[in-house]
Tab-separated table of C-alpha atoms in Angstrom:
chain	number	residue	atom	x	y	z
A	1401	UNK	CA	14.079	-0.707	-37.225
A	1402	UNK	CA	14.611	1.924	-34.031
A	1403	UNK	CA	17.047	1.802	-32.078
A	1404	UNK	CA	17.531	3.493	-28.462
A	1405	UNK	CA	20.646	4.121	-26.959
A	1406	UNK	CA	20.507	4.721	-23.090
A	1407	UNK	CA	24.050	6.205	-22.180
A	1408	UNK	CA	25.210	6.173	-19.093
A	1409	UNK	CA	28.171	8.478	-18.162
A	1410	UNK	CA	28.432	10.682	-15.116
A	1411	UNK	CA	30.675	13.240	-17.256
A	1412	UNK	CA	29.094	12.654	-20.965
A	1413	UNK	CA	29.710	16.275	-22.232
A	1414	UNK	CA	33.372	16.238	-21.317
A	1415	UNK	CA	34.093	12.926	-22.945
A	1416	UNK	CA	35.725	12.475	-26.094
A	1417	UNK	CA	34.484	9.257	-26.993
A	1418	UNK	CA	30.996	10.046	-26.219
A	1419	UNK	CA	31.064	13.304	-28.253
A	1420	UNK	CA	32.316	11.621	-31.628
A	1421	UNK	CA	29.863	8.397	-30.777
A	1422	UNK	CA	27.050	10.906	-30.743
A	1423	UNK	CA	28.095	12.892	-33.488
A	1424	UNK	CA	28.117	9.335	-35.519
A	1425	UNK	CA	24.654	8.892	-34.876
A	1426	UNK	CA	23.506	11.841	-35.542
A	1427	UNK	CA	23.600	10.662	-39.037
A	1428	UNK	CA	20.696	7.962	-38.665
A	1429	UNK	CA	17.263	8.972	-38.329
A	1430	UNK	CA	15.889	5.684	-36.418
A	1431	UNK	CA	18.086	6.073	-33.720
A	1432	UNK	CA	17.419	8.038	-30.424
A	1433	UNK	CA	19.672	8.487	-27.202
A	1434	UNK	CA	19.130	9.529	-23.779
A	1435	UNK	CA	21.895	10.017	-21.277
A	1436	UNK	CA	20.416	8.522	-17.928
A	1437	UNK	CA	22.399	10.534	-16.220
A	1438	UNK	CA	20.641	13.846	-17.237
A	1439	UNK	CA	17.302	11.835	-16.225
A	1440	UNK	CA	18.173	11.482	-12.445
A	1441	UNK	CA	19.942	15.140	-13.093
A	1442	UNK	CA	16.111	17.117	-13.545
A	1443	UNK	CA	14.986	18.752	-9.662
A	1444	UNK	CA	11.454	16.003	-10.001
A	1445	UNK	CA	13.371	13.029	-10.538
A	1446	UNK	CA	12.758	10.376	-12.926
A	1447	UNK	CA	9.156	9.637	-14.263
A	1448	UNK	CA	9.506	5.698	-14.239
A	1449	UNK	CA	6.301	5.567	-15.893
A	1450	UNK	CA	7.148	8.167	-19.206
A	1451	UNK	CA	10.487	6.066	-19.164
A	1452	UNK	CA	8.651	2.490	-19.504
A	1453	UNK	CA	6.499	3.507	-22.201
A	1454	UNK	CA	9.337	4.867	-23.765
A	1455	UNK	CA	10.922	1.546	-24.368
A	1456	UNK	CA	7.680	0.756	-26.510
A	1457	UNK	CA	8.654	1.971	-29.708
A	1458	UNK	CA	12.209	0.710	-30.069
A	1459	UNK	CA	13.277	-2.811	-31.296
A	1460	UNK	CA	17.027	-2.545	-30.491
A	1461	UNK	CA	17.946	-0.760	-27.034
A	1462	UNK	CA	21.947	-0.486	-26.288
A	1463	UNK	CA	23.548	-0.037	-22.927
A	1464	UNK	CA	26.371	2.360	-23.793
A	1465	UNK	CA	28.867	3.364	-21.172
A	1466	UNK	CA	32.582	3.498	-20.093
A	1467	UNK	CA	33.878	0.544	-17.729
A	1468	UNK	CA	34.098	1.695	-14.271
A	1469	UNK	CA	34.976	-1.319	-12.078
A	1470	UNK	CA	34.486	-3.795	-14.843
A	1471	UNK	CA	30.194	-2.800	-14.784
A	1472	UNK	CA	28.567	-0.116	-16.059
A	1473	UNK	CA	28.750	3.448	-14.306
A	1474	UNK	CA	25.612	3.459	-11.020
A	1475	UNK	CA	23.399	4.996	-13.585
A	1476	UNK	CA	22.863	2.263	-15.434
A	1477	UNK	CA	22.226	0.157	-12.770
A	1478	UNK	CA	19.878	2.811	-10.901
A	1479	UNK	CA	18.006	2.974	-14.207
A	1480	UNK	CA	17.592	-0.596	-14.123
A	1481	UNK	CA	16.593	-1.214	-10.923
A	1482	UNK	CA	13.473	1.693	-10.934
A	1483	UNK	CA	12.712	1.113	-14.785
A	1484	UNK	CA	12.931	-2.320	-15.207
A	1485	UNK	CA	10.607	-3.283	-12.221
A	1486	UNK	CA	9.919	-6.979	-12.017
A	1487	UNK	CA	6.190	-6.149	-12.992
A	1488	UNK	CA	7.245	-4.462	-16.253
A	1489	UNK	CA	10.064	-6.880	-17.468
A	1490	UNK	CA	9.120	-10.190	-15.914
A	1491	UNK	CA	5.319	-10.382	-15.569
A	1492	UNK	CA	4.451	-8.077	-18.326
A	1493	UNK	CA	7.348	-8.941	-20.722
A	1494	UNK	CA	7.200	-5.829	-21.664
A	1495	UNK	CA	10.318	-5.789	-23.637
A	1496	UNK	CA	10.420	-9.478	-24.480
A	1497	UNK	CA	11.870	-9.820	-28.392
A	1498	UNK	CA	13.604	-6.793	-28.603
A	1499	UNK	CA	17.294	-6.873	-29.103
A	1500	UNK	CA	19.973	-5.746	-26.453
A	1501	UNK	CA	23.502	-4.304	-27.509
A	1502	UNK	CA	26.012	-3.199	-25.360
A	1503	UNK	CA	28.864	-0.424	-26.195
A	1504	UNK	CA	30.675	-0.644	-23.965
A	1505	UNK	CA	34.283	1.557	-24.092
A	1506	UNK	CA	37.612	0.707	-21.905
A	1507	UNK	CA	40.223	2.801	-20.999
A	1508	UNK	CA	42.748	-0.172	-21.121
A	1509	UNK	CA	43.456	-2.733	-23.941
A	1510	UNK	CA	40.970	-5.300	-24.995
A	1511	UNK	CA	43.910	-7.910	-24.727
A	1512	UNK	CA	44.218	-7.355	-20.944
A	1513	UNK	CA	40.639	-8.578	-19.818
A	1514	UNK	CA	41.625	-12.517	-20.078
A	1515	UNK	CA	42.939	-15.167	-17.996
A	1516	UNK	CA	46.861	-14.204	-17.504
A	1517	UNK	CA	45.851	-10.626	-17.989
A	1518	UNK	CA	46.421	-7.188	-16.357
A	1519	UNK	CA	42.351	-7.459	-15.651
A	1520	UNK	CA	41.882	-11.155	-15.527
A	1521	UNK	CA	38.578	-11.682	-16.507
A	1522	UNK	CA	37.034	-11.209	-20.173
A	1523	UNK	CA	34.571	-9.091	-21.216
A	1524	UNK	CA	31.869	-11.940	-22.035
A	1525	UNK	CA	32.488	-12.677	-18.252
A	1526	UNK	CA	32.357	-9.059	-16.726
A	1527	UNK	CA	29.341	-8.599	-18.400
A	1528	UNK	CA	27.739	-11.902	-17.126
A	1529	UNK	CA	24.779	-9.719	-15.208
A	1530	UNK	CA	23.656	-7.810	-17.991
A	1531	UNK	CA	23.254	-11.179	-20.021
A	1532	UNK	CA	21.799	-12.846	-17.348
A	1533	UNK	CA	18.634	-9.722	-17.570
A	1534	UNK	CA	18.887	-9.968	-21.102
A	1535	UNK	CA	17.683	-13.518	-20.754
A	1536	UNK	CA	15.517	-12.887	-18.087
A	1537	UNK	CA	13.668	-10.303	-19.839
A	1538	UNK	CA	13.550	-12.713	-23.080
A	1539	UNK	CA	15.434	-9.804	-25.178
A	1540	UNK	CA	17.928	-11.286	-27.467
A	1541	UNK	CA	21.723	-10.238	-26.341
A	1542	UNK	CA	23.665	-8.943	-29.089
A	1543	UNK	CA	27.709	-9.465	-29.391
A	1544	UNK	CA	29.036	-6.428	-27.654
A	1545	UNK	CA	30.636	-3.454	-29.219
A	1546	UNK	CA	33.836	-3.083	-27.265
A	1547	UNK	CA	35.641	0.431	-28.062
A	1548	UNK	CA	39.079	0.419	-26.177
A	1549	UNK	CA	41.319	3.074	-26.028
A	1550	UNK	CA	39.979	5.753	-28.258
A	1551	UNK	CA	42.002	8.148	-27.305
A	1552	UNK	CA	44.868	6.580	-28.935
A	1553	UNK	CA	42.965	5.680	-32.164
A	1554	UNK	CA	44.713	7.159	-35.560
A	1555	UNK	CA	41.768	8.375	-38.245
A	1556	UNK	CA	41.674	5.202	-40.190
A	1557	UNK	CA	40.508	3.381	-36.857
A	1558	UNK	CA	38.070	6.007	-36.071
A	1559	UNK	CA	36.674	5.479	-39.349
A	1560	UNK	CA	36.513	2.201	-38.791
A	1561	UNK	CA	34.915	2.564	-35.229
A	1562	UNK	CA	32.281	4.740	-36.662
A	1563	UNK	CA	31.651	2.274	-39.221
A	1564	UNK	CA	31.192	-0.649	-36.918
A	1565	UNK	CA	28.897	1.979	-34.439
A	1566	UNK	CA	26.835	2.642	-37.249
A	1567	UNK	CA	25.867	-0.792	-38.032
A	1568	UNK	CA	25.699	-1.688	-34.702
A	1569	UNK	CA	23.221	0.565	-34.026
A	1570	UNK	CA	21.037	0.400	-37.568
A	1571	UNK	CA	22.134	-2.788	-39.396
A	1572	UNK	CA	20.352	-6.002	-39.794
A	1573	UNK	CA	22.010	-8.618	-36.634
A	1574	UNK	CA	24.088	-11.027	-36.909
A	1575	UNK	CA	26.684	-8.505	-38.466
A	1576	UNK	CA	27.693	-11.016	-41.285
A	1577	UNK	CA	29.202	-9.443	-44.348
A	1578	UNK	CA	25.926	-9.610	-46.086
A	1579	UNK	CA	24.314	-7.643	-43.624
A	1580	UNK	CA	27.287	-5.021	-43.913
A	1581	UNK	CA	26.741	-4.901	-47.287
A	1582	UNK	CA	23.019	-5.069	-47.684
A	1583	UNK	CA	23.226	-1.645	-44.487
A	1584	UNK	CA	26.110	-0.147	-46.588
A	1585	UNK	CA	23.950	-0.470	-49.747
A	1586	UNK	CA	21.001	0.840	-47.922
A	1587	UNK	CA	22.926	3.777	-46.694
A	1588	UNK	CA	24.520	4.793	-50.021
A	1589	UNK	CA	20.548	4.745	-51.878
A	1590	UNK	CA	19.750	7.008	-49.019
A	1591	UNK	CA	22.374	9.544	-50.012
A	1592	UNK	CA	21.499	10.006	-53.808
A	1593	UNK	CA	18.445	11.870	-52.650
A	1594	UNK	CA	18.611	15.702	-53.437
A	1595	UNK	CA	22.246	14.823	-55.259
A	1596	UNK	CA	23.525	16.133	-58.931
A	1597	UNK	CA	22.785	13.405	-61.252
A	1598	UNK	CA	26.322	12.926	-61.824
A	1599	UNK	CA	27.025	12.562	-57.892
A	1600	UNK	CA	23.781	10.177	-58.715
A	1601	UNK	CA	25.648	8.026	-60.926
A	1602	UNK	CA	28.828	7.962	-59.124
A	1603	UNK	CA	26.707	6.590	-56.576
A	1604	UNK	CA	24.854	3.619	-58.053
A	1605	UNK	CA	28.624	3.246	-59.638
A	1606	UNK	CA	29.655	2.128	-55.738
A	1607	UNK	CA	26.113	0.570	-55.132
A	1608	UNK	CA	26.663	-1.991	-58.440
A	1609	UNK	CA	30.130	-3.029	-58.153
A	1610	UNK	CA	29.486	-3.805	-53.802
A	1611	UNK	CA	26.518	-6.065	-55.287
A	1612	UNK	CA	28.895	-7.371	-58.063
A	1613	UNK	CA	31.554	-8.305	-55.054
A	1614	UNK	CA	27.894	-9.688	-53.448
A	1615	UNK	CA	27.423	-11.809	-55.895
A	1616	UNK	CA	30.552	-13.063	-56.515
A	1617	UNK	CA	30.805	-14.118	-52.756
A	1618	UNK	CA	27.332	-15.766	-53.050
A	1619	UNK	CA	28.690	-17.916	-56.400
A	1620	UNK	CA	32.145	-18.626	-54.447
A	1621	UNK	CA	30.557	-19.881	-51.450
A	1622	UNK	CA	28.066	-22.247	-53.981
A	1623	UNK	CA	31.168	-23.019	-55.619
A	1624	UNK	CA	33.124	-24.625	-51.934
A	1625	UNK	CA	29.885	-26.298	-51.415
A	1626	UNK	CA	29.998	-28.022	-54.359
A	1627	UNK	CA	33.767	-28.728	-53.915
A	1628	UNK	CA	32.782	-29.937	-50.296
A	1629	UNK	CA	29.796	-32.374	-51.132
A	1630	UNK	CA	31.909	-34.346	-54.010
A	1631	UNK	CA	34.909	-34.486	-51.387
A	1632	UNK	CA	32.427	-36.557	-49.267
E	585	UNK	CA	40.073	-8.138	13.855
E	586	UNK	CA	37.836	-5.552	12.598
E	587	UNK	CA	35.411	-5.617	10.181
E	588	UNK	CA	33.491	-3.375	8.598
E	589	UNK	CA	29.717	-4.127	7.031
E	590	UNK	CA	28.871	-1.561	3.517
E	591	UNK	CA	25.294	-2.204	3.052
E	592	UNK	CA	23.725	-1.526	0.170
E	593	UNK	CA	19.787	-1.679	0.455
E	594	UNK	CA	17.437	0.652	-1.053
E	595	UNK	CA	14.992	-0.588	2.069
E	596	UNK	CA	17.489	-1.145	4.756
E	597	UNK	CA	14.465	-0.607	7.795
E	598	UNK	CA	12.031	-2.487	6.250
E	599	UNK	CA	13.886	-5.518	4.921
E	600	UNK	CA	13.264	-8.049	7.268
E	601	UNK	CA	16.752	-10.197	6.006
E	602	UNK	CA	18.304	-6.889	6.459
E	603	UNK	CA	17.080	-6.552	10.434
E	604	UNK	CA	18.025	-10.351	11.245
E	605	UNK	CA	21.432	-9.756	10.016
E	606	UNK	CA	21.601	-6.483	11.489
E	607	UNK	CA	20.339	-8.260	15.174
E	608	UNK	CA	22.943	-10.898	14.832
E	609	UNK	CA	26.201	-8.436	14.256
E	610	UNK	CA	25.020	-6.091	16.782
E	611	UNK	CA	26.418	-8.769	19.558
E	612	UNK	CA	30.132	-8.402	18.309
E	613	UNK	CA	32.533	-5.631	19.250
E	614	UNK	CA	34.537	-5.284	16.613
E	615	UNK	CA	32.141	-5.067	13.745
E	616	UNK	CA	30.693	-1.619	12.266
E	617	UNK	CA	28.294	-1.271	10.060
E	618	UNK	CA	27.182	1.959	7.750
E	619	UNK	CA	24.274	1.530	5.046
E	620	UNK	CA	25.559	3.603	1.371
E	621	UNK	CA	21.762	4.511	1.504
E	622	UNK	CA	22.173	6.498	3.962
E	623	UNK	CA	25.419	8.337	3.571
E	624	UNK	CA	23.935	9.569	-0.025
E	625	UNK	CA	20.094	10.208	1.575
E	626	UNK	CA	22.213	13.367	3.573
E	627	UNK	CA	21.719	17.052	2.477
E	628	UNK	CA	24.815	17.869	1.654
E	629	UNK	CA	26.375	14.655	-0.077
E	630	UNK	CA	28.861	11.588	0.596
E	631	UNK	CA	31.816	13.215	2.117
E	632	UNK	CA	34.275	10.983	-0.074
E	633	UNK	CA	38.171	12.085	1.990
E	634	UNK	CA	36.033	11.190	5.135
E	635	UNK	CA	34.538	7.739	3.498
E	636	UNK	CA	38.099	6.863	2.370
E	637	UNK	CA	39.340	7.457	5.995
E	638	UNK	CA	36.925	5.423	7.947
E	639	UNK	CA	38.102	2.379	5.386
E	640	UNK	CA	41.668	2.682	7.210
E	641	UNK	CA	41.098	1.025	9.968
E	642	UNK	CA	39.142	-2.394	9.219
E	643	UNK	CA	40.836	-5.682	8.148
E	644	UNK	CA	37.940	-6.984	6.384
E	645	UNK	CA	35.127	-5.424	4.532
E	646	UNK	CA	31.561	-6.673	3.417
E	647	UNK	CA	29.786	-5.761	0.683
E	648	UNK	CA	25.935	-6.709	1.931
E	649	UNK	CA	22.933	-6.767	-0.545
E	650	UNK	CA	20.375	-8.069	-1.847
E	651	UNK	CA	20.338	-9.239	-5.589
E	652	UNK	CA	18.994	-6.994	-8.307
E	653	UNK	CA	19.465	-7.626	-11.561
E	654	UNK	CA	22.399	-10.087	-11.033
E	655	UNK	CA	24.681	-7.409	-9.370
E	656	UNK	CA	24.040	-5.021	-6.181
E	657	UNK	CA	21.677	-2.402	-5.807
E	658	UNK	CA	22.824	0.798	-7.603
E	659	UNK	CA	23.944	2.369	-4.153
E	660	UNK	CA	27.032	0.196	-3.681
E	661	UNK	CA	28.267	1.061	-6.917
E	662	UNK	CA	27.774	4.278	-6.658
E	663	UNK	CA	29.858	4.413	-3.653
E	664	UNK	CA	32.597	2.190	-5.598
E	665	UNK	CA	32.572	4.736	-7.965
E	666	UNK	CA	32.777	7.866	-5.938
E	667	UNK	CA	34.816	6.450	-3.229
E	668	UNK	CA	37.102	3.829	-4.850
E	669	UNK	CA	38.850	6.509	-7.106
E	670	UNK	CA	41.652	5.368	-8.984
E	671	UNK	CA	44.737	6.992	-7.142
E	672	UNK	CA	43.096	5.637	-3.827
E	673	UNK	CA	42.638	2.069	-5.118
E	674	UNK	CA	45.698	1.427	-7.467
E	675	UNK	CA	48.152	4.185	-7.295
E	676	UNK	CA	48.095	4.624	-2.841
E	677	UNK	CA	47.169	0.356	-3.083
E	678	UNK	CA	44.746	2.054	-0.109
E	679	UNK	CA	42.551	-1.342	0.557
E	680	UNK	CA	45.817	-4.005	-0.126
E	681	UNK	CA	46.311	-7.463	1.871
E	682	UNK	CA	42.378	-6.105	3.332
E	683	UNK	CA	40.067	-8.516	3.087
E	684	UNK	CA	37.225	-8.417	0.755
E	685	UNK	CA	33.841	-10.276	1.776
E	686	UNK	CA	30.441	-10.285	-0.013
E	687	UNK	CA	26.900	-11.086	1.827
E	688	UNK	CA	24.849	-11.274	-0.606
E	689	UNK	CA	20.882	-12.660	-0.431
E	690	UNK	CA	18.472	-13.749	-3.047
E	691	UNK	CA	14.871	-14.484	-3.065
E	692	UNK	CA	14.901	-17.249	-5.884
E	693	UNK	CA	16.601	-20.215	-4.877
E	694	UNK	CA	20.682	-20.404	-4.832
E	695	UNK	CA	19.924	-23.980	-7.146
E	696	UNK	CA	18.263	-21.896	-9.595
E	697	UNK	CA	21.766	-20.133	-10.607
E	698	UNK	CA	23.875	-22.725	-12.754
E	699	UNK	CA	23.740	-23.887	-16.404
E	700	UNK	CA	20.077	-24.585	-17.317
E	701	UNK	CA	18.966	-23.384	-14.454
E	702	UNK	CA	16.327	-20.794	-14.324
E	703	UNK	CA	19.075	-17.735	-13.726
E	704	UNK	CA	21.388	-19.213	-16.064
E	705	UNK	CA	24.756	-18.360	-14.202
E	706	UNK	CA	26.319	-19.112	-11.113
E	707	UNK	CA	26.607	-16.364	-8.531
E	708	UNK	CA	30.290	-16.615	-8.638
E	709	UNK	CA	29.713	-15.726	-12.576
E	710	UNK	CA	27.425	-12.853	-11.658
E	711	UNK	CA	30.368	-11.480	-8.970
E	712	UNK	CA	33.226	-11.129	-11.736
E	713	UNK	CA	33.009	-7.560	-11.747
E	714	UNK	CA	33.728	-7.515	-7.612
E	715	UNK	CA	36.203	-10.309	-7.649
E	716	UNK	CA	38.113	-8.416	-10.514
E	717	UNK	CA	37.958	-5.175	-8.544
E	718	UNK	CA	39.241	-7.461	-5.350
E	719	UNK	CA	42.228	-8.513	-7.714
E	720	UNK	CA	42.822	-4.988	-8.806
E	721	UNK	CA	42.617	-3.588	-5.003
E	722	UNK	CA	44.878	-6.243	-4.062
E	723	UNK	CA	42.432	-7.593	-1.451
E	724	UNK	CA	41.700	-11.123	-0.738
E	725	UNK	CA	38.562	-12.200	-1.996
E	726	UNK	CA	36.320	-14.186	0.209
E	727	UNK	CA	34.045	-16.897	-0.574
E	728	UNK	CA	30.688	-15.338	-0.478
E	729	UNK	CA	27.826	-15.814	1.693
E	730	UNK	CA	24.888	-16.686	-0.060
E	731	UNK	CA	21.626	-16.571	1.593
E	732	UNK	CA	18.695	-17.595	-0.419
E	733	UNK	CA	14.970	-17.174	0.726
E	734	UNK	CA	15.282	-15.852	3.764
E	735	UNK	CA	11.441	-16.017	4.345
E	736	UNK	CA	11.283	-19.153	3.718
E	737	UNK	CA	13.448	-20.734	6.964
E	738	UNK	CA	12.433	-22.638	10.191
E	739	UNK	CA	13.760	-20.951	13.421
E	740	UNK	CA	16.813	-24.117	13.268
E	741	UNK	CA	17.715	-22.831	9.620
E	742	UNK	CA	17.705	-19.264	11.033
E	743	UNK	CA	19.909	-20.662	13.739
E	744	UNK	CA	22.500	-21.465	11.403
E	745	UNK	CA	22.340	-18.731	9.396
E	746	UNK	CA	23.219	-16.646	12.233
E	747	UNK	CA	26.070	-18.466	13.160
E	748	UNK	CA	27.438	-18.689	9.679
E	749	UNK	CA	27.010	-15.089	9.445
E	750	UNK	CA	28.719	-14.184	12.658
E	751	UNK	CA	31.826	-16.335	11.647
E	752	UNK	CA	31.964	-14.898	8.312
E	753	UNK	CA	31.963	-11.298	9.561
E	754	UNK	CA	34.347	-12.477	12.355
E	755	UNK	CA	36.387	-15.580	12.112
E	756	UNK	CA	39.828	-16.217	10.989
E	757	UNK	CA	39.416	-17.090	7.045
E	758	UNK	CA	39.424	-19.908	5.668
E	759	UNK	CA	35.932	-21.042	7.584
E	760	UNK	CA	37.337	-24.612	7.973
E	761	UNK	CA	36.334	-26.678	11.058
E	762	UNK	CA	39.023	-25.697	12.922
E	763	UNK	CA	38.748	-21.855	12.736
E	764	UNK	CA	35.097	-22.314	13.597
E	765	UNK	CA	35.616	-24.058	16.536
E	766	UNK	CA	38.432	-21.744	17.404
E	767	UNK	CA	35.907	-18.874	17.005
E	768	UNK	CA	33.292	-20.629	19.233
E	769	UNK	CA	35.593	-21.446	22.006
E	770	UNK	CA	36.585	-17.078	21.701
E	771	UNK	CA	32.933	-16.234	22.111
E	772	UNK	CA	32.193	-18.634	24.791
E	773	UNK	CA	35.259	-17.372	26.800
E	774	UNK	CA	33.856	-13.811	26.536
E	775	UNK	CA	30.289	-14.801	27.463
E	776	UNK	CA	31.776	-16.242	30.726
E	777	UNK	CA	32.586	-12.389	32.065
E	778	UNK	CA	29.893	-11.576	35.193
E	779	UNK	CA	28.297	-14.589	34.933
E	780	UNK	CA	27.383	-16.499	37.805
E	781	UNK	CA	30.011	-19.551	39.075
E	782	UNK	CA	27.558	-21.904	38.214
E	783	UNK	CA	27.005	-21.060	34.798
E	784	UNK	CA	31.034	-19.886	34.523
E	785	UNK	CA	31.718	-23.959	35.372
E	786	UNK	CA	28.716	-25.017	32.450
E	787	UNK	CA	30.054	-22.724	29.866
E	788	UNK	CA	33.982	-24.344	30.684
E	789	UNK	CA	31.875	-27.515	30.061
E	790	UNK	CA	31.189	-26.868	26.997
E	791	UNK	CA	34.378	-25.527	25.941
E	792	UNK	CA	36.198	-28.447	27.265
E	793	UNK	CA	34.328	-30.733	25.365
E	794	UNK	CA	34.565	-28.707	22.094
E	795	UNK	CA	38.215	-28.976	22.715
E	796	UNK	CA	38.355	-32.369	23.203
E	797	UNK	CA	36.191	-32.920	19.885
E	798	UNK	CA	38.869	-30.609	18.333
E	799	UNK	CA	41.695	-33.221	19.869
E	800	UNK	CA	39.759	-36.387	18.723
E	801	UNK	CA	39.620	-34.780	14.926
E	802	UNK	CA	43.543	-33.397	15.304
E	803	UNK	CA	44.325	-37.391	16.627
E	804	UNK	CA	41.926	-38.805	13.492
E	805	UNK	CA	43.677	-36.538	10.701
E	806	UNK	CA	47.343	-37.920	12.327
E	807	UNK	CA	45.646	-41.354	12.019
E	808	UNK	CA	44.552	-40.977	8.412
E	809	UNK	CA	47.663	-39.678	7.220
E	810	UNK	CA	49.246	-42.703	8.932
E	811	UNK	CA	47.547	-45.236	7.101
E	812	UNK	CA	47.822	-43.033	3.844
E	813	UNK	CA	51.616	-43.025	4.381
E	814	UNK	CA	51.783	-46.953	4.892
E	815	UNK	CA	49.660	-47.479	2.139
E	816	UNK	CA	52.016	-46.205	-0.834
C-alpha cells in the first residue's frame, strides 16, 4: 500500500510537530509527502496537471495540517480547489476508492472541541467539509488522527504518537488490534534483514510471543461467543 | 449601521451572481465592499495593520462566496489567517458584539444538502468552522443567506433575492416581519428626497399603507394573545 501525505503548513520547517512527524516517516518506504505550501512557493506556480497524475499511484492520501480557525491552513484549501477540479474528482473519479486520512494537530486540548467546551464544536463536526469531498469524490474517510498539544507531550506519549502515526499512515484500516498487530509483526520481519543472527532470534522471539497473545485473543473471543450463544 | 461585504471569489468580474449582488448593494450608503482577491492580486502584498484597521469601523461583516468544496474559496481563508491573528481576535477581542454574516451561493440545489441528500450535510454543518470562529471572536453569528442556482431564476425570483439581500446586508437583525417592514418604510423615506410632489404624495401612499398593515398585524398579535390568555 502507498500512502501520500500532502502537508499543509505555512511555517513547516520551524514546527516542532511537523519535524518529529516527518522524521517518523522517514522510516517507511511506501510513504511520500509533499508540503503544499512549497508547491505554490516555486516562481512558475503549481503544475495542476504533474499534481493530478501524482495522486495516481497512491491508495491512502492524508490531509495533514495544524488547526487554524477550526479548518485546515489556505493551502489546503487552495490545493483543493485548483487540483481537485470538478472534471478530475467528480466526472473522472479519478480518485474514487482510495482512502482519505486526516492528521490533523491542535494547539488546545482535544477535550475542549465539544458542546460546553472552550471551542464548542467537535472535531467530527469542524471537519464536516472535508468529509463531505471525501464522499463526493467516493474516497473512503478514515477516523482522524488528532495530535493535540505536542508540545507538552512527555517521551512515553511521543512514543506512543509515533506509534499511532505510523500505522496510520502504513497499517491495514480499520485500526483494530489485529491490524496493529499483523503492521507491528510486519514491521519487526522487516528489521531482521542485514541483522546478527542473534539480534535475528531476539527478533522472531518478539514476533512469536505477539502471535501467541494473537492467538490467545482469537481463542478468547471464540470462547465469549460460545458463552454468548448458550446464554441465548 | 455599517456594513462591510469580504468577498471571496476567485472570478469576482465574471461571476454573473457576483455582479447582481454587487448591482443591488451599490444603491445603499452605508455598505462597502472589498474582494480578498484583489487585496492579495497587488504587487507588494495584503497590508495586514491596514486590513485590521479598515475592520474598525463596520458593525456587521459578510463573508460572500461561492461554495467550493463545502467551505469558501481559499482566498477568504487566507485572509482569516493572515488578518485574524490571534492577539487581534482573542487577546484585543478586536471584532466583539460585531456582527458576523455569511452570503454564501451554491450551484446544486440548497435541498440537496441534508441527510441522504446528494451533499450529505446541511450548510449549517458545512459552516462550523465560521460559526466557531464567530463564537471565538465574540461576534454574533447571523443566519446565513443561502442562494442556490442563481442561473436558474425568473426576473420575480431575482426580485426577491435582491430584496432579501439588501435587508440582510442592511436591516436591523433578527429579519422578522417587523424589521423588514421597518427597513422598507427607511428606504422609501429616503427615495422621497428631490422627487417630484406628485410622486413624494404616492411614495407616502405606500408607506402609509405599509404602516397600517404593520398596525393591523401589531392589533392581530394583541388579539391572539388575548384569546391565548382566556383560553388557559
Amino acid at each position: 500500500m502507498k500512502t501520500l501525505i500532502l502537508i499543509s503548513h505555512p511555517k513547516f520547517e520551524d514546527s516542532g510537530t511537523q519535524q518529529f512527524l516527518k522524521t517518523s516517516f522517514y522510516s517507511l518506504d511506501d510513504v511520500k509527502y509533499q508540503v503544499i505550501d512549497e508547491l505554490y512557493g516555486q516562481s512558475d506556480g503549481i503544475d495542476i496537471e504533474k499534481e493530478q497524475s501524482a495522486l495516481k499511484g497512491f491508495d491512502r492520501i492524508i490531509f495533514q495540517f495544524p488547526m487554524y480557525w477550526y479548518s485546515s491552513p489556505a493551502s489546503l484549501k487552495q490545493f483543493m480547489d485548483d487540483v481537485f477540479t470538478r472534471n478530475y474528482i467528480v466526472a473522472n473519479r479519478s480518485v474514487k476508492t482510495k482512502q482519505l486520512g486526516i492528521v490533523v494537530t491542535l494547539g488546545d486540548a482535544k477535550a475542549d472541541f465539544q458542546a460546553g467546551g472552550s471551542e464548542q464544536f467537535t472535531i467530527s463536526e469542524l471537519l464536516r467539509p472535508l468529509q463531505a469531498f471525501a464522499h463526493k469524490a467516493g474516497m473512503q474517510y478514515l477516523k482522524p488522527l488528532v495530535v493535540d498539544q505536542f508540545g507538552y507531550m512527555d517521551p512515553e506519549q511521543k512514543e506512543k504518537l509515533l506509534i499511532d502515526y505510523l500505522q496510520y499512515l502504513s497499517a491495514e484500516m480499520p485500526l483494530s488490534l489485529a491490524n496493529r498487530e499483523k503492521w507491528l509483526v510486519e514491521r519487526l520481519q522487516s528489521t531482521k534483514q542485514g541483522k546478527s543472527d542473534e539480534k535475528q532470534q531476539a527478533i522472531d522471539l518478539v514476533i512469536n510471543s505477539l502471535e501467541d497473545q494473537q492467538n490467545n485473543v482469537e481463542s478468547l473471543k471464540e470462547d465469549v461467543k460460545m458463552i454468548r450463544n448458550q446464554e441465548e
